Coordinates of C-alpha atoms and ligand atoms in Angstrom, one line a residue:
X1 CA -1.2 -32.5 9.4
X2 CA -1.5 -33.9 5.8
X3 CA 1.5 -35.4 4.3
X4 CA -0.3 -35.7 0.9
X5 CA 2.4 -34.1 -1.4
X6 CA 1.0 -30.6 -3.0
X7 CA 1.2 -30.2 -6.7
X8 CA -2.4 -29.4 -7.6
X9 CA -2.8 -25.3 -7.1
X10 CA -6.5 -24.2 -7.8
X11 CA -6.2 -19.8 -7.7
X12 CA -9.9 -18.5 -7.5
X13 CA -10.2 -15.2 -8.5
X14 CA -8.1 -13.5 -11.4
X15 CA -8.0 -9.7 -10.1
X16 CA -4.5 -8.4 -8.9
X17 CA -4.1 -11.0 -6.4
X18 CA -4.9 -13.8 -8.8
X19 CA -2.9 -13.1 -11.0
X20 CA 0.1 -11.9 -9.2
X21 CA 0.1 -15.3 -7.3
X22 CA -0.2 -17.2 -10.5
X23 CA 2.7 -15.4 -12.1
X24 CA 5.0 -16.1 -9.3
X25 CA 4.3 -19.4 -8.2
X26 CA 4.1 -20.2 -12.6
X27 CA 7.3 -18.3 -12.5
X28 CA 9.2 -20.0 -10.1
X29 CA 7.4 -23.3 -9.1
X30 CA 5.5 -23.9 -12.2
X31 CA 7.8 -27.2 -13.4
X32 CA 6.4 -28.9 -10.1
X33 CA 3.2 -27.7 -9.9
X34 CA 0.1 -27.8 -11.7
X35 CA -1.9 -24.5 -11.7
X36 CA -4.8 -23.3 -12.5
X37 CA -6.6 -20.2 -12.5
X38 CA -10.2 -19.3 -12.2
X39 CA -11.9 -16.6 -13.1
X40 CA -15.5 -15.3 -13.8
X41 CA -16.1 -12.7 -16.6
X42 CA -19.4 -12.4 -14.8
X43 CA -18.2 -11.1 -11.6
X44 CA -16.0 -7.7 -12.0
X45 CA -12.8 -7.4 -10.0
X46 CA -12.6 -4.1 -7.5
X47 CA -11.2 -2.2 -10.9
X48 CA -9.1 -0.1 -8.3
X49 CA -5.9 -0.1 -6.8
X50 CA -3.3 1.6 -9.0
X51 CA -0.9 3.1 -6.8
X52 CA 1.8 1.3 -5.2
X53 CA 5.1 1.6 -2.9
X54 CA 8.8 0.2 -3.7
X55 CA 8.7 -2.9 -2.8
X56 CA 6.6 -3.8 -6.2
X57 CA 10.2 -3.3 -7.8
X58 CA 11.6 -6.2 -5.9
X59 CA 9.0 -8.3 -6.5
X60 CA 9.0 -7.6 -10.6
X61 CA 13.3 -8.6 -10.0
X62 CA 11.9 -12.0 -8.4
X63 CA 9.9 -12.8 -11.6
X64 CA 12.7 -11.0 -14.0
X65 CA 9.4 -8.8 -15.3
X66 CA 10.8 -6.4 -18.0
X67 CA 10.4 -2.4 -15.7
X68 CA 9.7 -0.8 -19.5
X69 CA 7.4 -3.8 -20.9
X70 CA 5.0 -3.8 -17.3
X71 CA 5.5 0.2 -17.4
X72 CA 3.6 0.0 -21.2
X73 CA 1.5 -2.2 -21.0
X74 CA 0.4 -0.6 -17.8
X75 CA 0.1 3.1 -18.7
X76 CA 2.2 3.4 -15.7
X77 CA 3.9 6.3 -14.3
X78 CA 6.6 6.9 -11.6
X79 CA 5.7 7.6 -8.3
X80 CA 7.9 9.2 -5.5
X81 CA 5.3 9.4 -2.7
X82 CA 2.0 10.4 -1.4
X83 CA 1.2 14.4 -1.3
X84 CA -1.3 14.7 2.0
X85 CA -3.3 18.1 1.8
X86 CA -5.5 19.0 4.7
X87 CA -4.3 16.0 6.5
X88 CA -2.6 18.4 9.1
X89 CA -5.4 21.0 8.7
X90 CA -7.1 22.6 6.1
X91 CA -4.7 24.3 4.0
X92 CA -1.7 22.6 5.2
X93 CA 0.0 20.1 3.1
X94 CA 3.4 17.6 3.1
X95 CA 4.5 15.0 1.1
X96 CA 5.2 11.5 2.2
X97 CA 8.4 10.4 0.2
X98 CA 9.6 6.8 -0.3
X99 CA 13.3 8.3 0.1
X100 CA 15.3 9.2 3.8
X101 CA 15.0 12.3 5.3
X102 CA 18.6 14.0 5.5
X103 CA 21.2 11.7 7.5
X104 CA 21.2 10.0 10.8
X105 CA 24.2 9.2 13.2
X106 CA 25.0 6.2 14.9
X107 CA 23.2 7.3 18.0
X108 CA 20.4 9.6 16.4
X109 CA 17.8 10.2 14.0
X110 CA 18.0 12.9 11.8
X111 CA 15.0 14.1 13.0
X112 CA 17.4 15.2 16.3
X113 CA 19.4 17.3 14.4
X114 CA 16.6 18.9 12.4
X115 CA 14.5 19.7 15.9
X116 CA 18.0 21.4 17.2
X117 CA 18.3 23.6 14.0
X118 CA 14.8 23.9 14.1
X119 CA 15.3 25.6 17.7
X120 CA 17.8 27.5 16.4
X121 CA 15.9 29.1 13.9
X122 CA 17.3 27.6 10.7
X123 CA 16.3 24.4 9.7
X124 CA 13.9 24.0 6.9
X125 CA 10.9 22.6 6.5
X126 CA 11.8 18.4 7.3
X127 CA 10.7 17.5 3.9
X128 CA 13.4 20.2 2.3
X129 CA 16.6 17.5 3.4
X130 CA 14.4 14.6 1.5
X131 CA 15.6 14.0 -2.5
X132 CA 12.9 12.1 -3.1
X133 CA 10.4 14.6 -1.7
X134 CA 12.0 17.8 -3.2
X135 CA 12.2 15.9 -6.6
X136 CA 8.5 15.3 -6.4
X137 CA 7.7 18.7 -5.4
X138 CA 9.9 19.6 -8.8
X139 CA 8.2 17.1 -11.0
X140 CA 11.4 15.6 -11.4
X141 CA 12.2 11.9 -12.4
X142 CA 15.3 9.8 -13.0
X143 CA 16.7 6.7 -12.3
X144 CA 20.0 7.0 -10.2
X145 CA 22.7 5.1 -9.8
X146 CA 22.7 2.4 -6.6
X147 CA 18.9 3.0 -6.7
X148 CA 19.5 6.7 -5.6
X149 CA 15.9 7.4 -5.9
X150 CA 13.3 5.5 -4.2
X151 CA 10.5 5.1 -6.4
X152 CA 7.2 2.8 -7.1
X153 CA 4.3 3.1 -9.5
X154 CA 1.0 4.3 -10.4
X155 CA -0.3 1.5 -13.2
X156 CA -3.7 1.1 -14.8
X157 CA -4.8 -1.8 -12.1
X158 CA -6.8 -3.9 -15.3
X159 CA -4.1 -3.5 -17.8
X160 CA -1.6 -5.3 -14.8
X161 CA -3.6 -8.2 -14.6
X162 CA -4.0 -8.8 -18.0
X163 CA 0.0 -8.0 -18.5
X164 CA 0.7 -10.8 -15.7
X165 CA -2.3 -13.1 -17.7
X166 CA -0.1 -13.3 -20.6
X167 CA 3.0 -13.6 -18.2
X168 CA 1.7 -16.8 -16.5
X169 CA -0.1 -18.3 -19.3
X170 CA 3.6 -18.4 -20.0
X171 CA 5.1 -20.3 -17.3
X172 CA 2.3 -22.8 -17.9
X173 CA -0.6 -21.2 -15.9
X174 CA -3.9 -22.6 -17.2
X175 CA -6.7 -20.3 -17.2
X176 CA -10.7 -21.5 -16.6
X177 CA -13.2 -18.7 -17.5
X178 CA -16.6 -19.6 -14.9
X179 CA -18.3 -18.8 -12.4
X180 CA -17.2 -21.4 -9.0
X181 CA -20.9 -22.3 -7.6
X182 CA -19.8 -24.3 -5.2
X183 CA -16.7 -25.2 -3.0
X184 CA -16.7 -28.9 -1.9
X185 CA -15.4 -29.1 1.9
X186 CA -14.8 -32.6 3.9
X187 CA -17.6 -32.7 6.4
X188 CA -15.9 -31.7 9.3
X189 CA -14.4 -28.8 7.1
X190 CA -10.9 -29.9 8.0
X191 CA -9.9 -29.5 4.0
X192 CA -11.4 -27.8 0.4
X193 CA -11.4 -30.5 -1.7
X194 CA -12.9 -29.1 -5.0
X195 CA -14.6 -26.4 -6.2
X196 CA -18.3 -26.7 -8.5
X197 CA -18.3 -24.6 -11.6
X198 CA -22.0 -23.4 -12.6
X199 CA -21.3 -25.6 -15.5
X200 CA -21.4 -28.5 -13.7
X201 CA -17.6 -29.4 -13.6
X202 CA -15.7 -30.2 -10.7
X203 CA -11.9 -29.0 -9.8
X204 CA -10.1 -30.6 -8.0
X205 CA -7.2 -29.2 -5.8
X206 CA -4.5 -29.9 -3.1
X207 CA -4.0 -26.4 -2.3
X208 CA -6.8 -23.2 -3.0
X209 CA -5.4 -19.7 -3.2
X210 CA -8.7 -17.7 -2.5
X211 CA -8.6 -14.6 -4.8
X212 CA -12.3 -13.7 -5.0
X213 CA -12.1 -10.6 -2.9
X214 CA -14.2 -9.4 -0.4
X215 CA -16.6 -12.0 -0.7
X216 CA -14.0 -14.4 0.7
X217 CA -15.8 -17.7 -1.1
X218 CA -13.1 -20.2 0.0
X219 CA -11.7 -18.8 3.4
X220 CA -14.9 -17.2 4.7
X221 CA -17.8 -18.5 3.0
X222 CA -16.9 -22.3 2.8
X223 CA -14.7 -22.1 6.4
X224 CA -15.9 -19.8 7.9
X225 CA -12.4 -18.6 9.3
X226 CA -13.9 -15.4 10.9
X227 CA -13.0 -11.6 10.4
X228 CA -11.3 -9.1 13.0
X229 CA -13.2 -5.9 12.1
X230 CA -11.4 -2.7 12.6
X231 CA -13.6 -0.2 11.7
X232 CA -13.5 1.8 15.1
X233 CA -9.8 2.5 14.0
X234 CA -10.7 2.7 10.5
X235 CA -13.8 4.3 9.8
X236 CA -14.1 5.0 6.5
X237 CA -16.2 2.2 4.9
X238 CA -17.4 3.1 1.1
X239 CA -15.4 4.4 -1.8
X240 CA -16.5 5.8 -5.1
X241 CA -13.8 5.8 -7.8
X242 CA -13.9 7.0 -11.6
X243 CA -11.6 8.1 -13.8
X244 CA -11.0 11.0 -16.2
X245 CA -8.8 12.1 -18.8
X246 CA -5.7 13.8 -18.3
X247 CA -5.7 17.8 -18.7
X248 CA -1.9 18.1 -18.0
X249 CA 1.4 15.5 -18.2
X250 CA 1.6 13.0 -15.0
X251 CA 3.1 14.4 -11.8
X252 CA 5.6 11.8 -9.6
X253 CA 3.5 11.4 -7.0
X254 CA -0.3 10.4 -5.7
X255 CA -2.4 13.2 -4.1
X256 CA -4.4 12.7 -1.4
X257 CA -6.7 15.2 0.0
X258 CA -8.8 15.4 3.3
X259 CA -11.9 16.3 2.7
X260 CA -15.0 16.3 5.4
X261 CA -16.2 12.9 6.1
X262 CA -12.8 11.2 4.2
X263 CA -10.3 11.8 1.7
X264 CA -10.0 12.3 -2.1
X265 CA -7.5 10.2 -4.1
X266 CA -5.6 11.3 -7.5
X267 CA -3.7 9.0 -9.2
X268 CA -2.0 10.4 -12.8
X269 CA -1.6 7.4 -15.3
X270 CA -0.1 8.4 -18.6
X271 CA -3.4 8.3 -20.8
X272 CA -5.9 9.2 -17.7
X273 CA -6.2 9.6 -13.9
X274 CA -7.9 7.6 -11.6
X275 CA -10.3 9.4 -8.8
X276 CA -12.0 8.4 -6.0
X277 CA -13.1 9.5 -2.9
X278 CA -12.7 6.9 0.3
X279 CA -15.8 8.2 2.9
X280 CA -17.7 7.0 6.2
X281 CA -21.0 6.1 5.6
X282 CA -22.1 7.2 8.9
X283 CA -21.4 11.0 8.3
X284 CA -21.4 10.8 4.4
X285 CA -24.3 9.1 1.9
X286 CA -23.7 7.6 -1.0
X287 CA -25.4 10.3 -3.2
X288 CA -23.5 13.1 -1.7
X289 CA -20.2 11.4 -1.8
X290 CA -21.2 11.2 -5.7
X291 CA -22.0 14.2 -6.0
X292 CA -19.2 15.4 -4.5
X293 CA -16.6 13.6 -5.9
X294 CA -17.9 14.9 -9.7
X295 CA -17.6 18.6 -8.4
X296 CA -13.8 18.0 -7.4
X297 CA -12.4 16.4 -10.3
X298 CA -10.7 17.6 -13.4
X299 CA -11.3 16.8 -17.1
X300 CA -14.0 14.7 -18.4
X301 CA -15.3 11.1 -16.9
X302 CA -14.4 8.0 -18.7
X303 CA -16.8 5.7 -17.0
X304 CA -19.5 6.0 -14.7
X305 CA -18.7 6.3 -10.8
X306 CA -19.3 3.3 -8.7
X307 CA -18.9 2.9 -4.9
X308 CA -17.3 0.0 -3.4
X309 CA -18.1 -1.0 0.1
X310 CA -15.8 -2.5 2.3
X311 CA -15.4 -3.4 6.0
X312 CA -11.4 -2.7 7.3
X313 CA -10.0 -5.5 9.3
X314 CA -8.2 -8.5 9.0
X315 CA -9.6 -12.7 8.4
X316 CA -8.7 -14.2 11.2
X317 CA -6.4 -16.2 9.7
X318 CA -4.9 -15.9 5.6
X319 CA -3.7 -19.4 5.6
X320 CA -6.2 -21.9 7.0
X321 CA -6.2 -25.3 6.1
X322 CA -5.7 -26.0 2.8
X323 CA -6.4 -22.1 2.2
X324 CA -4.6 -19.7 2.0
X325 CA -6.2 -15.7 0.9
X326 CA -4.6 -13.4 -0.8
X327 CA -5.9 -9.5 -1.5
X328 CA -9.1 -8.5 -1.0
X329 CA -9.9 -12.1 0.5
X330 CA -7.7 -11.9 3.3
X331 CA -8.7 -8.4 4.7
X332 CA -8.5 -4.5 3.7
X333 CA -6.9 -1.7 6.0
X334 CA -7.8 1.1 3.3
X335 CA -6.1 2.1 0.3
X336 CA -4.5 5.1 2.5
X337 CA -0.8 4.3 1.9
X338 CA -1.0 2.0 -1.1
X339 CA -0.5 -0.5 0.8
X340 CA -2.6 -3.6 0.0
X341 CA -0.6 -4.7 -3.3
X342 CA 2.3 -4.8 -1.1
X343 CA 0.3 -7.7 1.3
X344 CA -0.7 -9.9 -1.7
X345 CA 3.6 -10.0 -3.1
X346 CA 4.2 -10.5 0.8
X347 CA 1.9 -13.2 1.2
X348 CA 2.7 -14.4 -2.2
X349 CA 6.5 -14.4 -0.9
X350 CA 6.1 -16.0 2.5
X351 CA 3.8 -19.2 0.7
X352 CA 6.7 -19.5 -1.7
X353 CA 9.5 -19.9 1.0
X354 CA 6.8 -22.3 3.1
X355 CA 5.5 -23.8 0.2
X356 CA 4.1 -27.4 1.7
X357 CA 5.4 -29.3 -1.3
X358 CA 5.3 -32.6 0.7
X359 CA 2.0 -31.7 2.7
X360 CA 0.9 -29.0 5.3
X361 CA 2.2 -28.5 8.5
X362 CA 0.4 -26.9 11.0
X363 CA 3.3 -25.6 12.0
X364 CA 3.7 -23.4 8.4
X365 CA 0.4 -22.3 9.2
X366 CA 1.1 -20.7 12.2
X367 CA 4.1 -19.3 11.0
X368 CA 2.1 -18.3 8.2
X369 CA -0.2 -16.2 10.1
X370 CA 2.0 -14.7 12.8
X371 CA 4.4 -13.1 10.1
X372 CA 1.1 -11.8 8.2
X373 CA -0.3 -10.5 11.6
X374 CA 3.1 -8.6 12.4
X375 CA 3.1 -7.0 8.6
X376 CA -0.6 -6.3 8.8
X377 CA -0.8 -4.6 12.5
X378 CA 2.3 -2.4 11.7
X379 CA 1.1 -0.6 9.0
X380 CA -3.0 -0.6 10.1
X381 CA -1.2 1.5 13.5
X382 CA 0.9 3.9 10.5
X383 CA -2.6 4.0 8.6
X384 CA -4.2 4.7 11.9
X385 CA -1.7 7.5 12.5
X386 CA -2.8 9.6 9.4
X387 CA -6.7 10.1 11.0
X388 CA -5.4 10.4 14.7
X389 CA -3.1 12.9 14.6
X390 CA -4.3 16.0 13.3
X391 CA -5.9 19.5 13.8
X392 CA -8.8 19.1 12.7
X393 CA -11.6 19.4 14.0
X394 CA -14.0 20.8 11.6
X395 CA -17.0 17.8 11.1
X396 CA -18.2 15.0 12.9
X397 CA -15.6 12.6 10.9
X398 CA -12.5 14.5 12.3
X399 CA -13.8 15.1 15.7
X400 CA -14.4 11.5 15.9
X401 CA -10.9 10.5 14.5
X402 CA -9.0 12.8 16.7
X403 CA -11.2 11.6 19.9
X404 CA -10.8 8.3 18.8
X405 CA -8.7 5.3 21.2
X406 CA -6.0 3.3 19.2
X407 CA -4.3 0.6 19.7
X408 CA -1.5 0.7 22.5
X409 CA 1.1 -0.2 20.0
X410 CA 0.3 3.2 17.9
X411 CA -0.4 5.3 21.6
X412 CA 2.8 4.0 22.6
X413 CA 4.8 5.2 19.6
X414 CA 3.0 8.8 19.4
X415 CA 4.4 9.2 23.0
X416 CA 7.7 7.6 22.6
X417 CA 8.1 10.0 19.9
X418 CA 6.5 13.1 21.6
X419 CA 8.6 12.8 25.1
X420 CA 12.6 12.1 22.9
X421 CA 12.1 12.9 19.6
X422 CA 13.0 9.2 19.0
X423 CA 10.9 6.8 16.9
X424 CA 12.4 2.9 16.3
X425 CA 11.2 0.2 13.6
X426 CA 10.1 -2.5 14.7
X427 CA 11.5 -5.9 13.7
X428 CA 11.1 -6.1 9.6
X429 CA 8.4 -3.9 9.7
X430 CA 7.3 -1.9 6.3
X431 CA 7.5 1.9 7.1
X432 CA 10.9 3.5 8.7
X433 CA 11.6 6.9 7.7
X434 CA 7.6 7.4 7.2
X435 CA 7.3 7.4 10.6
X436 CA 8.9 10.5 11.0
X437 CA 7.8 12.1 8.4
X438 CA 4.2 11.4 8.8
X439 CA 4.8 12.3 12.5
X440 CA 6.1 15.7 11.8
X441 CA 3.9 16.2 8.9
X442 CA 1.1 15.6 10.8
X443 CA 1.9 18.4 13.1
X444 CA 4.0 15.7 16.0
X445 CA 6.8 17.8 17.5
X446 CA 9.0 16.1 19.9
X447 CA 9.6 18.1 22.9
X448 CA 13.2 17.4 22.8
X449 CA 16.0 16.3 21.0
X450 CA 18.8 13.9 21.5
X451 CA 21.6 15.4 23.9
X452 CA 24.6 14.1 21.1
X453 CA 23.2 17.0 18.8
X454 CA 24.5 19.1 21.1
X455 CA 28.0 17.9 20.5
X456 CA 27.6 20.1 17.0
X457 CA 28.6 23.8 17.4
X458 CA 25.2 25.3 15.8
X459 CA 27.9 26.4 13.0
X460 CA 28.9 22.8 12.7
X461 CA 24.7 21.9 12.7
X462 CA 24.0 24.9 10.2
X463 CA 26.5 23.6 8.1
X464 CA 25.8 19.8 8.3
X465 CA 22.0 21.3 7.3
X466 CA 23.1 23.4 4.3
X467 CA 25.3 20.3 3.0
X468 CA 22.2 17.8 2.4
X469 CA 20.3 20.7 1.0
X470 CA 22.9 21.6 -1.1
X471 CA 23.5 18.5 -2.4
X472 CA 20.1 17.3 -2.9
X473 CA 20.0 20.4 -5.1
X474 CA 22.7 20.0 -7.2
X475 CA 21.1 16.4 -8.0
X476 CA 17.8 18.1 -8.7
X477 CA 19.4 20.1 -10.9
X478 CA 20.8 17.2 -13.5
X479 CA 17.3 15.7 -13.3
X480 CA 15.3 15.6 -16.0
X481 CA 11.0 16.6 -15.9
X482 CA 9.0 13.2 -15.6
X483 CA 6.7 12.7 -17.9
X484 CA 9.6 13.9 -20.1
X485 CA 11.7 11.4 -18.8
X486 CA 9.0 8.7 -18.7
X487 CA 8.2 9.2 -22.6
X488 CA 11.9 8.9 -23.5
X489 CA 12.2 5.6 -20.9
X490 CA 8.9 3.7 -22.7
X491 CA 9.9 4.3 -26.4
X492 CA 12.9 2.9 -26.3
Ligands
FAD501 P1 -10.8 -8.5 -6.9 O1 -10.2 -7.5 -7.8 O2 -12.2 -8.2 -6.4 O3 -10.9 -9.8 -7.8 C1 -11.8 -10.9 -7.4 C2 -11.7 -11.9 -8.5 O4 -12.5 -13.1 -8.1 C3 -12.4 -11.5 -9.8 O5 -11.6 -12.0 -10.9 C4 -13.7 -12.3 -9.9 O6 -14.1 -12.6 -11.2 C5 -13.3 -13.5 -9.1 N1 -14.5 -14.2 -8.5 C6 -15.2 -13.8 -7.4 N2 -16.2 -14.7 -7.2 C7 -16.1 -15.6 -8.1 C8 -16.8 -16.8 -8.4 N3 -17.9 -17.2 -7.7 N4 -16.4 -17.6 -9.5 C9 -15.3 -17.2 -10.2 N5 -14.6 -16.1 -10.0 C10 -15.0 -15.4 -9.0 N6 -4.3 -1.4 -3.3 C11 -3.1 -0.8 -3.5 O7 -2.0 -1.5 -3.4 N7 -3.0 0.5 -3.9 C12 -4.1 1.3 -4.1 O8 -4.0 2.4 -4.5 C13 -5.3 0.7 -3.8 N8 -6.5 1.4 -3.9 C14 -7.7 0.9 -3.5 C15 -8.8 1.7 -3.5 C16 -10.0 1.1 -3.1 C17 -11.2 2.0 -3.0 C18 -10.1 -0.2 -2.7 C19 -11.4 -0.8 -2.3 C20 -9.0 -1.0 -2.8 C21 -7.7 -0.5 -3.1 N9 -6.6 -1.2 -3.1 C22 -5.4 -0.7 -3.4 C23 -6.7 -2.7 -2.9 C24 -6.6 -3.4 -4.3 O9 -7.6 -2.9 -5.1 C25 -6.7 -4.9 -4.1 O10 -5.8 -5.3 -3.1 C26 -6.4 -5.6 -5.4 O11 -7.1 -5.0 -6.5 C27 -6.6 -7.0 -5.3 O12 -8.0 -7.3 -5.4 P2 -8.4 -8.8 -5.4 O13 -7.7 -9.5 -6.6 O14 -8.1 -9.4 -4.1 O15 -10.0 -8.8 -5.7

């Protein structure tokens, strides 16, 4: 498509996307590529975003990124999962854990054996057979051997991109404060070929990473690429987010709490906590979700609340042309499960292992955007999940979520799930175990388990119960608080 080798990199946009696609590509391509990064101190980034799931570890390993230097200069804490309260109904809360619930068999799900002892009167709640759940629950924290405990972060979302600012600046990442007035497109928009600062000077650029967020100035405003809305699946459209200081020591884990027309968000740093509330405009205004958010939060404010709009869907497609967007720029589901961070280091990871260092290839492209589409439509259907299944039905918002038509893929599941008790992932897809324990938190129960259960005596299933309880105890029991644990990790 254009065999002009690539070794110009122009990054618009230094927010978390920005900057974690100039640390990698510095990081690991920065001997044959020139990059540079462009960012406007007149233009704020989204200033949210702080929690995050596991597979932010892997990507720190990639770059070698110190876990105690990031979790400093991040104010970060440890995070174990997501606690969902009035999700099921009002009153009723679980916890979505990073970890595995209990222990399958070759032919089963431990969610079979559960639903048999569960029959028989004496299984436990699902989330009892969980480590990483019960430590939560405990306020417990440590890191175990063989990565025994599944964990991820909650980080100060400003503090990481300056931490990765000074990391890339490193690896030879050049940095242009400005604001981009102007991005230079052949006529028949078949390329970007520079971009117009408002001081009047021109980059140039054989490949753009559009960073700018939802604005989308390269992939949407200049090509016009074309958005995929989902807000009939995802209806909440606003947020309002502030933080507060910290009455108490950090908890292990995010809360997330239903409320009328949306949900509320905690997220405990070590020196504050972020709030916000994530609402639908249609059943919520802006005033009252203000309003309401400062009646539900703990502890003084440390800046003043501001709402953030936002449309959930996808861009048509994250890599076109000479374009490829990352974060904000390339879609939002909703920051539900944490989930968007994860997107940018995948995107960031699949332009590194296609990277067109002797030209583009359509063929990349495509590639490109199928992979992204997969990753993207299987967790928008787990996201989707959370609003569709549940009791209740007490406002306009929930009434219209639980009366709501998904997308087959998600109906399929649900039923797949209701009628065996069986639930499979799907190629490399993100979530595994969270299926079932979303399912079941959110009130799913199968109506029947597998028939190889029934090869257990219920002594033999009682037993088999008791043993992963037991044992997840005694581990519990050799673990110490967190924020104990965390203090004692960051000073040394
Ligand atoms: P932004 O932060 O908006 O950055 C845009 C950058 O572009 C800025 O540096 C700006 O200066 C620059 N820019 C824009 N226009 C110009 C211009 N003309 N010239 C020069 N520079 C320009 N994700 C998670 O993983 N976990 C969460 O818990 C989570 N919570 C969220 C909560 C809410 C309410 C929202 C809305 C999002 C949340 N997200 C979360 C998503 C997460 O915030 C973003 O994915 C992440 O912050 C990346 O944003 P970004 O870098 O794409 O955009």
């Amino acid at each position: 498509m254009n065999n002009k080798p690539i070794r110009k990199i122009v990054i618009a946009g230094g927010g978390t996307a920005g900057w974690m696609a100039a640390a990698a590509l510095g990081k690991l391509l920065g001997k044959r590529l020139d990059i540079t990064l462009i960012e406007s101190d007149e233009i704020a980034t989204v200033g949210v975003g702080e929690a995050t799931i596991p597979t932010m570890i892997f990507f720190h390993k990639l770059l070698q990124i110190d876990e105690k230097a990031f979790l400093k200069a991040t104010n970060g804490t440890f995070k174990l999962g997501i606690n969902f309260e009035n999700w099921r109904d009002v009153n009723e809360d679980y916890l979505h854990a990073f970890g595995v619930t209990g222990k399958d068999c070759w032919a089963a799900g431990f969610q079979h054996f559960w639903l048999k002892g569960r029959d028989k009167g004496f299984s436990k709640e699902f989330g009892t057979y969980c480590l990483e759940r019960r430590a939560a629950e405990d306020n417990k924290f440590q890191h175990l051997p063989n990565n025994g405990l599944n964990y991820a972060y909650h980080i100060d979302a400003s503090a990481y991109a300056k931490f990765l600012r000074s990391f890339s600046e490193k690896f030879g990442v050049k940095r242009l404060e400005g604001k981009i007035d102007k991005v230079n497109t052949a006529d028949d928009l078949s390329a970007i070929n520079s971009l117009t600062m408002d001081n009047g000077e021109v980059i140039q650029g054989d490949l753009f990473i559009d960073c700018t967020g939802f604005r989308g100035l390269l992939i949407e405003q200049a090509l016009h690429t074309g958005y995929e809305d989902w807000s009939h699946w995802l209806p909440c459209d606003r947020a309002i987010a502030v933080q507060t200081e910290a009455l108490q020591a950090p908890i292990p884990y995010t809360r997330s709490i239903a409320q009328e027309s949306g949900w509320q968000w905690r997220i405990p740093l070590q020196n504050r906590v972020g709030n916000g509330l994530v609402y639908c405009s249609k059943y919520m205004s802006d005033e009252q979700a203000k309003q309401f958010l400062l009646e539900n939060i703990e502890g003084q404010t440390l800046n003043e609340p501001r709402v953030i709009r936002f449309r959930t869907g996808r861009r048509l497609k994250q890599w076109n042309k000479n374009c490829v967007a990352l974060g904000l720029a390339s879609g939002f589901l909703e920051p539900l499960e944490s989930t968007s961070i994860h997107l940018i280091q995948q995107g960031i990871v699949r332009l590194l292992r296609m990277f067109p260092h002797q030209g583009i290839m359509q063929t990349d492209i495509d590639e490109y955007n199928k992979q992204t589409n997969f990753d993207v439509e299987k967790i928008r259907d787990f996201i989707i999940l959370h609003y569709k299944v549940t009791n209740r039905k007490d406002s306009q918002f929930w009434r219209y979520c639980q009366n709501m038509t998904i997308p087959k893929s998600l109906a399929h599941r649900i039923q797949h799930f209701i009628e065996t008790g069986r639930v499979f992932r799907e190629g490399n897809e993100l979530f595994d175990d969270s299926w079932q324990q979303v399912m079941i938190g959110q009130g799913l129960i199968p109506e029947q388990y597998h028939p190889i259960v029934d090869m257990m005596s219920d002594e033999e299933l009682e037993r088999f119960l008791g043993q992963i309880e037991l044992n997840i105890e005694r581990t519990l029991q050799g673990m110490p608080i967190h924020n104990a644990y965390l203090d004692h990790y960051c000073s040394n």
